[in-house]
Structure formats: structure tokens, C-alpha cells
Amino acid sequence: MLRTSLTALTLALALSACKPAPQQTETVAAPLAASAAAESGPWWQDAVFYQIWPRSFYDTSGDGHGDFNGMTAKLPYLQELGINAIWLTPMFEAPSYHGYDFTEFYQVERDYGSMAEFEAFIQAADAKGIKVILDLVINHISREHEWFRKSAEGIAPYKDYFVWRKDLPAKGEGWGHAWADNDQPDAVWHFDERRGEYYYAAFGATQPDLNLEHPDVVAEMKKMAKFWLDKGVAGFRLDAVRFVMESGPDGQADLPATIDYWRDFNAFVKSVNPEAYLVGEAWVDIPIAAKYWGNGEGLDQGFDFEVGYKIIGQLQQNAGNAAQFGTISGTQSGELHPLQENLQRRLDSSAPLAFFTPFLTNHDQDRVAFQLSGDRATVLQKSKLAAAMLFSSPGTKYLYYGEEIGLTQAQSGHDVYKRAPMLWNTEAQAGFTAAPLSWVEQKEQFTVQFADWWPDFLQQQLSAGGNTVAEQQAQPDSLWRLYQFLIAQKKQRPELKLAGSYQVTEPVTGLLQIDRELNGSHTRFVLNLSEQPLDISASLESKLNASWGFDLNASQLAPYGLVVLQSQ
């Protein structure tokens, strides 16, 4: 059945990307001025971010842990890929391997190197035109942090730096994880013997929530943000933005006071650096995520978690990547194609289109290639289709390290499987480290022990062939080469920026066509979502030439094949 809908992005929508202009709802054809307005937007509006898990990227010290010098060494690689911004997951000192439980706000993680090496990385990235943002956790810190020890001991002024109560709430009062419909007060309230009271910790006992109504805590967060901005970072990815305020069992997420907090924080950050960037992790449906725009005074952008679900759902029936720390309804009206509906939901929200950042997965989700079924060749083909759907969608893009080579994982369960080392080449440890054991094999890193899995998984990946960066860079039709192509097209083609129109059609069953146009410049993505070759003669036009067409034979598009057609 043919399903089609056209969304023409308006001049008003393009202008609304520059805060604090309100969103307009009228839709008209986007004129030339829209492109000019989009080009004059902030630096992040059409950026392509690359998310690095530092511990897994590249080790230069030989201890099995990725480090700052490793990221510096790989900047030419990132430049060749084409990205122009980096998101570093936590790199402050922390007791855990993942770092989302800071013990220090002003010291870098010693496993990654020294402050001088971090500063050298920032400077080297800047010299190559690559911005770097840090992962900032304001909602909670480590139970081992000095603040919490002093708070538990009742020492002023730290006594009220956290959220305390004398009694554990009874079941039936509604306490539980803010992102789940449960009744488990002991999941969020934890007893401390030193104080003889319970403290609130939404993400587990080791990560107590800060009291962000306390003026001293608010001031400390600003002081810390300025410290890192002064070192040259371009902004912050803000963790768990929905949960910074708690007013009771029915008020653990998305409160008006939470939006106000981020308005205030953004105002301070912009006073330090007007070009600093804030993007929030609001793992929730688009209408709620849009609240964090704050009518142009809140966060600069927020992640569109929905679009990744929609894209993978086109390639894998009943794909289910649970919202680990969020609430995604997954509702679909059926009136529009799922990808078209995703864009329409962004347009219909209270935030401008420029607010939303599409991505496939991140460090909290099973990797794309792991979710897709089929042999390795089929999975790589499907991964190409996922990449094409992502880059056809308007907005700032985020790419999780390894997605450009279809990096997969050994199994689901522990988060470490989603965060394993990068596969650079076919040498020992895939070129990630010269150490005999990579960090995923060092059992002291983990509080929960599990069977050795990395050696067998690594051997499987290397023996299969074609799964490393070096191998895929040598193949003109590889997934890596496609990502390089798509990133370049996003930079060069005006229709692939924010102002281009977006049209999704299904000419025949199993065939998906996505058109982006602006002022005569036209890109068409044609995707075969089926196991059979399909005739795409109806999608071929004399005015459009194949700029990516490895899967096209005359008018026959191979199973899970992709062709990209463009005007001159």
C-alpha cells in the first residue's frame, strides 16, 4: 500500500532554531531565505557528533584502558570520517568503570591520563575544527564523594546537600523509579547508618541525588561548569535531565521546577561562553522531551530517542530496545509512515525542529548490529539502511563509536557488552591495546563477576573478516565508507540540512523512498527492506544521478540494498 506525506519545513521553523523565537505552526514551501537562516544558526545545528566511550576507544599507555592520548592519536581518523564534534562520556574521577558516579568534579579520571594530556587533546581537537563536549552528571554523584560523607555526618553546610527523610515510605504511596510504574520505595530510598536516615538515590544506592534546591549546591554546579568551559570544552551533554528535582512520589520527573533549573543553568553557561552548547538526555516521548527547550531559555537541544526505535523497527520486526532509564510509549497512529510521523511529532511539539537530535543508539542501548537479524553480511547491509534513514532525517546527528563499522556485542545483559573496545585492525586485541588484557577482561573493574567472554568474541569478530576499521576503509562499498559519504553529503547538500523538505513513500511493498529537497537541490534515498531484489525503475529519474549505487544493477536493487540519487 502506498503511504505518503510531505512535510515542507518553513522559514519560520528555520528561524526558530535561533532562540528565543517561538515555533510557528503554519507550513509553506521553504524559500531560499530558509537555507540562509539555517546556515547562520549556531555551530551545533548541523553538526555530526561522535560519541566516545574513552575507556574503549584507543589505549596508548599499555594498561588496557583507552586514554586521552589515544583519542588525540585518533583525531586524524575522526577527521577522515568527517565528524566535527565529539561527546566524551564521563572522564572525571570516579570509583566505577563507567564514571557516572563522580568523586571529583575538578580531576580527570586517572585511568585516562593527566589533566595536561586532557588539555592537549582539547587543543588538538580544536586545531582540527572539532568541538568537544563533556558528559556532565548534575542529578547525582558518588556515595564516596566527600560531600556525601559530610552530609551523612551532619556537617554544615553539607547536611542538606542531599535529599533525606527519617522513615522509609510505605508501599502504596507510589515511590519507585521515576521512569517506571512500580511501587518499590526501597529502590530509591536507602538507609545510611551514620545519619540514621534514608537518602534519595534514583539510580541506586551508590549514586545519591543532589539537592538542587539548595543554593550552595546550585552554585557549586555552576562553578564546576565554568571550570571546564574555561579549559576549552564546547559544552555539555547533561545526564538524566528529567530527574533533578523531586517533590514527592508523583513528582520525580519533568517538574516545572526542573525546567526552571535548566533555564537558570543555561543562562549561567551562556554568560561564560555565549556559544557553549547544552544537550539533554530526556529519555521520553517527544512531547515531554520538548519541554526542556523551555520556550527558548532552556537546553539548546535534546536527544530524539524515538527516531532510533522507528528506524530499527523498519529493519527488524518486533525490535525491542527497552528504555532502560526512560519511558518511550512506542505509539504509532498508522496514518503516516513511522519515519514521517516521527518528524511530524517533532514539528508538532512545543520546541522547534532544530531542538531535536536524531541518533540510532548510545551506550545504554544494545548496539544496532546486535539488534538486527541475519548473517553478518545481511546485518551490515541492514546497518547501511539504518545509517541512510538516520542521515535522511533532519537535525544534528549523533553517532556512537563503532556504529560506523557495525560494531556488535557478544550478548545482552551487562552494560559492558555495549561498551567494549573498538576494533581497529586484525592485530592482537584488534589494535586497541598492546596490553595482554583489555579492561573488559580485568575483573577488578566490576562489582558483578561474569564468565570470560571477550577472547572468544574478539576471535569470532576477527576471523570472520571485514569487521575492523582498517578492513572497511579498504572497501569502497563498506559501511564505514557509507558513513563517510553520508557525513560529507550532510555538510555539502543544502537539502540535507534543517530546511530541506522531507517526504517518505513506499512505492511498492518492501521499498522505501525518502526525498529531501530545497530550491531545486534534491537527494533521494531508495532502500530495499526486503529479502528479494526489487525493480526501482519508478524511482529512477533522468535528473538524478546515483552517487551511492553499489547495490544497483540496471533498475534492480539488491536485497537490503541502498541507492542514493542526487541532482547535480
Coordinates of C-alpha atoms in Angstrom, one line a residue:
M1 CA 0.0 0.0 0.0
L2 CA 1.3 3.5 -0.9
R3 CA 1.6 5.7 2.1
T4 CA 3.0 9.2 1.5
S5 CA 3.1 12.5 3.3
L6 CA 5.1 15.7 2.6
T7 CA 6.5 17.9 5.3
A8 CA 7.8 21.2 3.9
L9 CA 9.9 22.9 6.6
T10 CA 9.1 26.5 6.8
L11 CA 11.1 29.7 7.0
A12 CA 9.6 30.3 10.4
L13 CA 10.8 26.9 11.6
A14 CA 14.3 27.5 10.4
L15 CA 14.4 30.9 12.1
S16 CA 13.0 29.3 15.3
A17 CA 16.3 27.4 15.6
C18 CA 17.8 30.6 16.8
K19 CA 16.4 31.1 20.3
P20 CA 14.2 32.6 21.7
A21 CA 11.9 32.9 18.7
P22 CA 8.7 30.9 19.2
Q23 CA 7.7 28.0 17.0
Q24 CA 5.3 28.7 14.1
T25 CA 2.7 26.1 13.1
E26 CA 2.0 27.4 9.5
T27 CA 3.6 25.3 6.8
V28 CA 4.6 26.7 3.5
A29 CA 7.2 25.8 0.9
A30 CA 10.7 26.7 2.3
P31 CA 12.1 29.6 0.2
L32 CA 15.8 30.4 -0.4
A33 CA 15.9 32.5 2.8
A34 CA 15.3 29.5 4.9
S35 CA 18.5 28.0 3.8
A36 CA 20.4 31.1 4.6
A37 CA 18.7 31.2 8.0
A38 CA 19.7 27.6 8.7
E39 CA 23.3 28.3 7.6
S40 CA 23.5 31.2 10.1
G41 CA 22.4 29.1 13.0
P42 CA 24.6 28.1 16.0
W43 CA 27.5 25.8 15.3
W44 CA 25.7 22.6 16.6
Q45 CA 22.6 23.0 14.4
D46 CA 24.0 20.8 11.6
A47 CA 26.9 19.2 13.4
V48 CA 27.7 15.5 13.4
F49 CA 28.8 14.3 16.8
Y50 CA 30.8 11.2 17.6
Q51 CA 30.2 9.7 21.0
I52 CA 33.4 8.2 22.5
W53 CA 33.5 5.8 25.5
P54 CA 37.1 6.8 26.4
R55 CA 37.9 3.5 28.1
S56 CA 37.2 1.6 24.9
F57 CA 38.5 3.9 22.2
Y58 CA 42.3 3.6 22.0
D59 CA 45.0 2.7 24.5
T60 CA 48.5 4.3 24.2
S61 CA 49.8 3.5 27.7
G62 CA 49.6 -0.3 27.5
D63 CA 47.3 -0.8 30.6
G64 CA 44.3 -2.0 28.6
H65 CA 42.3 1.3 29.1
G66 CA 41.7 3.8 26.4
D67 CA 43.1 7.2 27.3
F68 CA 43.3 10.9 26.3
N69 CA 46.5 10.4 24.3
G70 CA 44.7 7.6 22.4
M71 CA 41.9 10.0 21.5
T72 CA 44.4 12.6 20.4
A73 CA 46.1 9.9 18.2
K74 CA 42.8 9.1 16.6
L75 CA 41.8 12.6 15.7
P76 CA 43.0 12.2 12.1
Y77 CA 40.8 9.1 11.9
L78 CA 37.8 11.1 13.1
Q79 CA 38.7 13.9 10.7
E80 CA 38.8 11.5 7.8
L81 CA 35.4 10.1 8.8
G82 CA 34.1 13.7 8.7
I83 CA 32.7 14.3 12.1
N84 CA 33.1 17.8 13.6
A85 CA 32.2 17.3 17.2
I86 CA 32.8 14.8 20.0
W87 CA 30.8 13.8 23.0
L88 CA 33.0 12.2 25.7
T89 CA 31.2 10.0 28.2
P90 CA 32.3 10.7 31.8
M91 CA 36.0 11.5 32.2
F92 CA 36.0 12.8 35.8
E93 CA 37.5 10.7 38.7
A94 CA 35.0 8.0 39.8
P95 CA 35.1 4.6 41.5
S96 CA 33.2 2.8 38.8
Y97 CA 34.4 1.8 35.3
H98 CA 31.5 3.8 33.8
G99 CA 32.2 7.1 35.6
Y100 CA 28.6 8.2 36.1
D101 CA 29.3 8.5 39.9
F102 CA 31.8 11.3 40.3
T103 CA 34.0 11.6 43.3
E104 CA 35.8 14.7 41.9
F105 CA 34.5 17.5 39.8
Y106 CA 37.9 19.0 39.0
Q107 CA 40.1 16.0 38.4
V108 CA 40.2 13.8 35.3
E109 CA 39.9 10.0 35.5
R110 CA 43.4 8.8 36.3
D111 CA 42.9 5.7 34.1
Y112 CA 42.6 8.1 31.1
G113 CA 45.7 10.2 31.9
S114 CA 46.6 13.5 33.3
M115 CA 45.0 16.9 33.2
A116 CA 47.8 18.1 30.9
E117 CA 47.0 15.2 28.5
F118 CA 43.3 16.1 28.5
E119 CA 44.1 19.7 27.8
A120 CA 46.4 18.7 24.9
F121 CA 43.5 16.6 23.5
I122 CA 41.1 19.5 23.6
Q123 CA 43.7 21.8 21.9
A124 CA 44.5 19.2 19.2
A125 CA 40.8 18.7 18.5
D126 CA 40.2 22.4 18.3
A127 CA 43.1 22.8 15.8
K128 CA 41.3 20.3 13.6
G129 CA 38.0 22.2 13.9
I130 CA 36.4 19.5 16.2
K131 CA 34.4 20.6 19.2
V132 CA 34.4 18.5 22.4
I133 CA 31.6 18.3 24.9
L134 CA 31.7 16.5 28.2
D135 CA 29.2 14.3 29.8
L136 CA 28.0 16.1 32.9
V137 CA 26.1 14.4 35.7
I138 CA 24.4 17.0 37.9
N139 CA 21.5 14.9 39.2
H140 CA 23.7 12.7 41.4
I141 CA 27.2 12.0 42.5
S142 CA 29.1 9.1 44.1
R143 CA 28.3 7.9 47.7
E144 CA 32.1 8.1 48.1
H145 CA 32.2 11.8 47.4
E146 CA 33.3 14.0 50.3
W147 CA 30.1 15.9 50.2
F148 CA 28.0 12.8 50.9
R149 CA 30.2 11.7 53.8
K150 CA 29.9 15.1 55.4
S151 CA 26.2 15.2 54.8
A152 CA 25.7 11.8 56.4
E153 CA 27.7 13.0 59.4
G154 CA 25.5 16.1 59.6
I155 CA 28.4 18.6 59.0
A156 CA 27.3 22.1 57.9
P157 CA 26.8 23.2 55.2
Y158 CA 26.7 19.8 53.6
K159 CA 24.0 18.4 55.8
D160 CA 21.3 19.4 53.3
Y161 CA 23.3 18.8 50.1
F162 CA 21.3 15.7 49.5
V163 CA 17.6 14.6 50.0
W164 CA 17.0 12.9 53.3
R165 CA 14.0 11.6 55.3
K166 CA 13.6 9.9 58.6
D167 CA 11.4 6.9 57.5
L168 CA 11.2 4.6 54.6
P169 CA 7.9 5.3 52.7
A170 CA 5.3 2.6 52.9
K171 CA 4.4 0.6 49.9
G172 CA 1.3 2.0 48.2
E173 CA 2.5 5.6 48.4
G174 CA 3.8 5.5 44.8
W175 CA 7.5 5.7 45.4
G176 CA 9.7 3.9 42.9
H177 CA 11.9 4.5 39.9
A178 CA 10.8 7.7 38.2
W179 CA 11.0 6.1 34.8
A180 CA 8.9 3.0 35.7
D181 CA 5.4 2.4 37.0
N182 CA 6.4 0.5 40.1
D183 CA 5.8 0.6 43.9
Q184 CA 9.2 0.0 45.3
P185 CA 10.2 2.7 47.8
D186 CA 13.4 0.8 48.7
A187 CA 14.5 1.2 45.1
V188 CA 15.0 4.9 45.5
W189 CA 15.3 5.4 49.3
H190 CA 18.4 4.0 51.0
F191 CA 19.4 3.9 54.7
D192 CA 22.6 5.4 56.0
E193 CA 23.7 4.2 59.4
R194 CA 25.8 7.2 60.1
R195 CA 22.9 9.6 59.9
G196 CA 20.2 7.1 60.8
E197 CA 18.1 8.3 57.9
Y198 CA 17.2 7.5 54.3
Y199 CA 18.6 9.3 51.3
Y200 CA 17.0 9.5 47.9
A201 CA 19.0 7.9 45.1
A202 CA 17.0 7.3 41.9
F203 CA 19.9 5.4 40.2
G204 CA 20.9 3.2 43.0
A205 CA 22.4 3.4 46.5
T206 CA 25.9 4.2 45.2
Q207 CA 24.7 7.4 43.4
P208 CA 22.8 9.7 45.8
D209 CA 20.7 12.5 44.3
L210 CA 21.9 16.1 45.0
N211 CA 19.5 18.6 46.5
L212 CA 19.4 21.1 43.6
E213 CA 17.1 23.4 45.6
H214 CA 20.0 24.2 47.9
P215 CA 21.6 27.4 46.8
D216 CA 25.1 26.2 47.7
V217 CA 24.7 23.1 45.5
V218 CA 23.4 25.2 42.6
A219 CA 26.4 27.5 42.9
E220 CA 28.8 24.6 43.1
M221 CA 27.4 23.1 39.8
K222 CA 27.9 26.5 38.1
K223 CA 31.4 26.8 39.4
M224 CA 32.2 23.3 38.1
A225 CA 30.8 24.1 34.7
K226 CA 32.8 27.2 34.4
F227 CA 36.0 25.4 35.3
W228 CA 35.6 23.1 32.3
L229 CA 34.4 25.7 29.9
D230 CA 37.5 27.8 30.8
K231 CA 39.6 24.8 29.7
G232 CA 38.1 25.0 26.2
V233 CA 35.3 22.4 26.2
A234 CA 32.4 23.5 23.9
G235 CA 29.6 22.5 26.2
F236 CA 28.0 19.5 28.0
R237 CA 25.8 16.5 27.4
L238 CA 23.6 16.6 30.5
D239 CA 22.7 13.3 32.1
A240 CA 19.3 12.4 33.4
V241 CA 17.9 16.0 33.0
R242 CA 14.3 14.8 33.8
F243 CA 15.1 13.9 37.4
V244 CA 17.0 16.9 39.0
M245 CA 14.0 17.9 41.2
E246 CA 11.9 15.6 43.4
S247 CA 8.7 16.9 45.1
G248 CA 7.1 13.6 46.1
P249 CA 6.0 10.2 44.8
D250 CA 4.1 11.8 42.0
G251 CA 6.8 14.4 41.3
Q252 CA 10.0 12.6 40.4
A253 CA 10.3 13.7 36.8
D254 CA 9.7 16.6 34.4
L255 CA 8.6 19.1 37.1
P256 CA 8.2 22.8 36.2
A257 CA 10.9 23.4 38.8
T258 CA 13.2 21.1 36.8
I259 CA 12.7 23.1 33.6
D260 CA 13.4 26.3 35.6
Y261 CA 16.6 24.8 36.9
W262 CA 17.9 24.2 33.4
R263 CA 16.8 27.7 32.3
D264 CA 18.9 29.1 35.1
F265 CA 21.9 26.8 34.4
N266 CA 21.7 27.6 30.6
A267 CA 21.7 31.3 31.4
F268 CA 24.8 30.9 33.5
V269 CA 26.6 28.8 30.9
K270 CA 25.9 31.3 28.2
S271 CA 27.2 34.1 30.4
V272 CA 30.5 32.3 30.5
N273 CA 30.5 31.4 26.8
P274 CA 27.6 32.5 24.6
E275 CA 28.5 29.7 22.1
A276 CA 28.5 27.0 24.7
Y277 CA 26.2 24.1 24.0
L278 CA 23.8 22.1 26.2
V279 CA 22.1 18.9 25.1
G280 CA 20.0 16.9 27.4
E281 CA 19.2 13.2 27.9
A282 CA 15.5 13.2 28.3
W283 CA 14.7 9.5 27.5
V284 CA 11.0 10.1 26.9
D285 CA 8.4 10.7 24.2
I286 CA 8.9 13.8 22.1
P287 CA 6.1 16.0 23.6
I288 CA 7.7 15.7 27.0
A289 CA 11.3 16.0 25.8
A290 CA 10.3 19.2 24.0
K291 CA 9.6 20.8 27.4
Y292 CA 13.3 21.1 28.0
W293 CA 13.6 23.7 25.3
G294 CA 12.0 25.9 27.9
N295 CA 10.5 28.4 25.4
G296 CA 13.9 29.2 24.1
E297 CA 15.5 29.6 27.5
G298 CA 16.2 26.0 28.4
L299 CA 18.5 23.5 26.8
D300 CA 19.8 24.1 23.3
Q301 CA 19.0 20.5 22.1
G302 CA 17.6 17.2 23.4
F303 CA 18.0 13.7 22.1
D304 CA 15.2 12.3 19.9
F305 CA 15.1 8.8 21.4
E306 CA 12.1 7.9 19.3
V307 CA 13.7 8.0 15.9
G308 CA 16.2 5.2 16.6
Y309 CA 13.3 2.9 17.6
K310 CA 11.4 3.8 14.4
I311 CA 14.5 3.2 12.2
I312 CA 15.4 -0.1 13.7
G313 CA 11.8 -1.1 13.7
Q314 CA 11.8 -0.8 9.9
L315 CA 14.6 -3.4 9.7
Q316 CA 13.7 -5.8 12.5
Q317 CA 10.1 -6.8 13.2
N318 CA 9.3 -6.6 16.9
A319 CA 12.6 -5.0 17.7
G320 CA 12.6 -4.1 21.4
N321 CA 15.3 -2.0 22.8
A322 CA 13.9 -1.2 26.2
A323 CA 14.0 2.3 27.7
Q324 CA 16.5 1.5 30.4
F325 CA 16.3 4.9 32.1
G326 CA 13.3 6.3 30.3
T327 CA 9.7 5.9 29.2
I328 CA 9.0 5.6 25.5
S329 CA 5.4 4.7 24.6
G330 CA 6.1 3.4 21.1
T331 CA 2.7 4.5 19.9
Q332 CA 2.0 4.8 16.2
S333 CA -1.1 6.3 14.6
G334 CA -0.8 4.4 11.4
E335 CA -1.8 7.4 9.4
L336 CA 1.7 8.3 8.4
H337 CA 4.8 6.2 7.7
P338 CA 6.6 5.8 11.1
L339 CA 9.6 7.9 10.0
Q340 CA 7.3 10.6 8.7
E341 CA 5.3 10.5 11.9
N342 CA 8.4 10.9 13.9
L343 CA 9.3 14.1 12.1
Q344 CA 5.7 15.3 12.4
R345 CA 5.8 14.8 16.1
R346 CA 8.9 16.9 16.3
L347 CA 7.2 19.6 14.3
D348 CA 4.0 19.5 16.3
S349 CA 5.9 19.7 19.7
S350 CA 6.4 22.8 21.7
A351 CA 10.1 23.0 20.6
P352 CA 11.5 23.9 17.2
L353 CA 12.7 21.2 14.9
A354 CA 16.3 22.3 15.5
F355 CA 16.0 21.2 19.1
F356 CA 15.9 17.5 18.4
T357 CA 19.0 15.4 17.7
P358 CA 18.4 12.1 15.9
F359 CA 20.6 9.1 16.7
L360 CA 20.4 5.3 16.5
T361 CA 21.7 4.1 19.8
N362 CA 24.0 5.1 22.6
H363 CA 26.0 3.5 25.5
D364 CA 22.8 2.5 27.4
Q365 CA 21.3 0.6 24.4
D366 CA 22.0 -2.7 22.6
R367 CA 24.1 -1.9 19.6
V368 CA 22.3 -1.6 16.2
A369 CA 24.1 -4.6 14.7
F370 CA 23.3 -6.8 17.7
Q371 CA 19.6 -6.0 17.3
L372 CA 19.4 -6.9 13.6
S373 CA 18.9 -10.5 12.5
G374 CA 20.7 -12.4 9.7
D375 CA 24.2 -13.4 8.9
R376 CA 27.0 -10.9 9.2
A377 CA 26.7 -9.7 5.6
T378 CA 23.0 -9.2 6.0
V379 CA 23.4 -7.3 9.2
L380 CA 26.0 -5.0 7.6
Q381 CA 23.6 -4.4 4.7
K382 CA 20.8 -3.6 7.2
S383 CA 23.1 -1.3 9.1
K384 CA 23.7 0.7 5.9
L385 CA 19.9 1.2 5.6
A386 CA 19.8 2.3 9.2
A387 CA 22.5 4.8 8.5
A388 CA 20.7 6.1 5.4
M389 CA 17.4 6.6 7.4
L390 CA 19.3 8.4 10.1
F391 CA 21.1 10.8 7.8
S392 CA 18.0 11.5 5.8
S393 CA 16.2 12.8 8.9
P394 CA 16.6 16.5 9.6
G395 CA 18.7 17.6 12.6
T396 CA 22.0 17.3 14.4
K397 CA 23.3 13.8 14.2
Y398 CA 25.0 11.6 16.9
L399 CA 27.0 8.5 16.1
Y400 CA 28.0 6.0 18.8
Y401 CA 31.6 4.9 18.4
G402 CA 31.8 1.7 16.3
E403 CA 28.4 2.2 14.6
E404 CA 30.4 3.2 11.5
I405 CA 31.8 -0.4 11.2
G406 CA 28.7 -2.2 12.5
L407 CA 30.3 -3.0 15.8
T408 CA 28.2 -5.6 17.6
Q409 CA 28.3 -7.2 21.1
A410 CA 28.7 -10.6 22.5
Q411 CA 25.3 -10.8 24.3
S412 CA 22.8 -8.6 26.1
G413 CA 22.7 -8.2 29.9
H414 CA 25.5 -6.3 31.5
D415 CA 26.2 -2.9 30.0
V416 CA 29.8 -3.7 29.4
Y417 CA 28.8 -5.7 26.3
K418 CA 27.6 -2.4 24.7
R419 CA 30.8 -0.6 25.6
A420 CA 33.5 -2.9 24.6
P421 CA 36.8 -1.9 22.8
M422 CA 36.9 -0.6 19.3
L423 CA 38.0 -2.9 16.5
W424 CA 40.8 -1.0 14.7
N425 CA 42.6 -3.8 12.8
T426 CA 43.2 -7.6 12.8
E427 CA 46.2 -7.5 15.1
A428 CA 46.2 -8.6 18.8
Q429 CA 43.3 -7.0 20.8
A430 CA 42.1 -5.6 17.4
G431 CA 44.7 -2.9 17.7
F432 CA 43.0 -1.3 20.7
T433 CA 45.8 -2.0 23.2
A434 CA 49.2 -3.6 23.5
A435 CA 48.2 -5.0 26.9
P436 CA 47.6 -8.7 27.2
L437 CA 44.3 -8.0 28.8
S438 CA 41.9 -5.2 27.8
W439 CA 39.9 -3.5 30.5
V440 CA 36.8 -5.7 29.9
E441 CA 39.0 -8.7 31.0
Q442 CA 40.2 -7.0 34.2
K443 CA 37.8 -8.4 36.7
E444 CA 38.6 -5.8 39.4
Q445 CA 36.7 -3.3 37.2
F446 CA 33.3 -4.9 38.0
T447 CA 31.3 -5.4 41.1
V448 CA 29.4 -8.3 39.5
Q449 CA 31.6 -11.0 38.1
F450 CA 30.7 -12.9 34.9
A451 CA 32.4 -15.5 32.7
D452 CA 35.2 -14.5 30.4
W453 CA 33.6 -13.6 27.1
W454 CA 35.9 -11.1 25.3
P455 CA 38.6 -13.5 23.9
D456 CA 36.1 -15.7 22.1
F457 CA 34.0 -12.8 20.9
L458 CA 37.1 -11.0 19.6
Q459 CA 38.4 -14.0 17.8
Q460 CA 35.0 -14.5 16.2
Q461 CA 34.9 -11.0 15.0
L462 CA 38.4 -11.0 13.6
S463 CA 38.2 -14.4 12.0
A464 CA 35.0 -13.5 10.2
G465 CA 36.8 -10.7 8.3
G466 CA 35.6 -7.3 7.3
N467 CA 34.7 -6.1 10.8
T468 CA 37.5 -3.7 11.6
V469 CA 38.2 -0.1 10.7
A470 CA 41.2 -1.0 8.6
E471 CA 39.4 -3.6 6.6
Q472 CA 36.3 -1.4 5.9
Q473 CA 38.4 1.6 5.0
A474 CA 39.9 -0.6 2.2
Q475 CA 36.4 -1.5 0.8
P476 CA 34.7 1.2 -1.4
D477 CA 31.2 -0.2 -0.6
S478 CA 31.7 -0.8 3.2
L479 CA 29.5 0.5 6.0
W480 CA 32.4 2.8 7.0
R481 CA 32.6 4.3 3.6
L482 CA 28.9 4.9 3.6
Y483 CA 29.1 6.8 6.8
Q484 CA 31.9 8.9 5.4
F485 CA 29.8 9.6 2.4
L486 CA 26.7 10.5 4.3
I487 CA 28.5 12.8 6.7
A488 CA 30.1 14.6 3.7
Q489 CA 26.7 14.9 2.0
K490 CA 25.1 16.4 5.1
K491 CA 27.8 19.0 5.1
Q492 CA 27.6 19.8 1.4
R493 CA 24.0 19.4 0.4
P494 CA 21.6 22.2 1.4
E495 CA 18.5 19.9 1.2
L496 CA 20.1 17.6 3.9
K497 CA 20.3 20.4 6.4
L498 CA 17.4 21.5 8.6
A499 CA 15.4 23.5 6.0
G500 CA 15.1 20.7 3.3
S501 CA 11.7 19.1 2.8
Y502 CA 11.2 15.5 3.9
Q503 CA 9.0 13.0 2.1
V504 CA 8.6 9.3 2.8
T505 CA 6.9 7.0 0.3
E506 CA 6.5 3.2 -0.1
P507 CA 6.1 2.8 -3.9
V508 CA 5.8 -1.0 -3.5
T509 CA 5.8 -3.4 -0.6
G510 CA 9.3 -3.6 0.8
L511 CA 10.6 -0.5 -0.9
L512 CA 11.2 2.8 0.9
Q513 CA 11.9 6.1 -0.7
I514 CA 12.9 9.2 1.2
D515 CA 13.2 12.5 -0.6
R516 CA 14.9 15.7 0.6
E517 CA 14.6 18.8 -1.5
L518 CA 15.4 22.5 -1.2
N519 CA 15.4 25.1 -4.0
G520 CA 16.0 22.5 -6.8
S521 CA 18.7 20.6 -5.0
H522 CA 17.4 17.0 -4.5
T523 CA 18.6 13.9 -2.7
R524 CA 16.6 10.6 -2.9
F525 CA 17.3 7.6 -0.8
V526 CA 15.9 4.3 -2.1
L527 CA 16.0 1.4 0.3
N528 CA 15.1 -2.2 -0.3
L529 CA 13.8 -3.5 3.0
S530 CA 13.1 -7.0 1.6
E531 CA 15.0 -10.2 1.0
Q532 CA 14.3 -10.1 -2.7
P533 CA 15.6 -7.8 -5.4
L534 CA 13.2 -5.1 -6.4
D535 CA 12.7 -3.1 -9.6
I536 CA 13.1 0.6 -8.8
S537 CA 12.7 2.0 -12.3
A538 CA 9.8 4.2 -11.0
S539 CA 12.2 5.8 -8.5
L540 CA 14.9 6.5 -11.1
E541 CA 14.8 9.9 -12.8
S542 CA 16.9 11.3 -15.6
K543 CA 17.6 14.4 -13.5
L544 CA 19.0 12.4 -10.6
N545 CA 22.3 10.5 -10.7
A546 CA 23.4 7.7 -8.4
S547 CA 26.1 9.0 -6.0
W548 CA 25.9 5.7 -4.0
G549 CA 24.8 2.8 -6.1
F550 CA 26.8 -0.3 -5.3
D551 CA 23.6 -2.4 -4.9
L552 CA 22.0 -1.3 -8.1
N553 CA 22.1 -3.4 -11.3
A554 CA 20.3 -1.6 -14.1
S555 CA 16.9 -1.0 -12.3
Q556 CA 17.2 -3.9 -9.9
L557 CA 18.1 -3.0 -6.3
A558 CA 19.6 -5.9 -4.4
P559 CA 18.1 -7.4 -1.2
Y560 CA 18.6 -4.9 1.6
G561 CA 20.2 -2.7 -1.0
L562 CA 20.6 1.1 -1.0
V563 CA 21.0 3.7 -3.7
V564 CA 21.3 7.4 -3.2
L565 CA 20.3 9.6 -6.1
Q566 CA 21.1 13.3 -6.3
S567 CA 20.7 16.2 -8.6
Q568 CA 23.8 18.0 -10.0

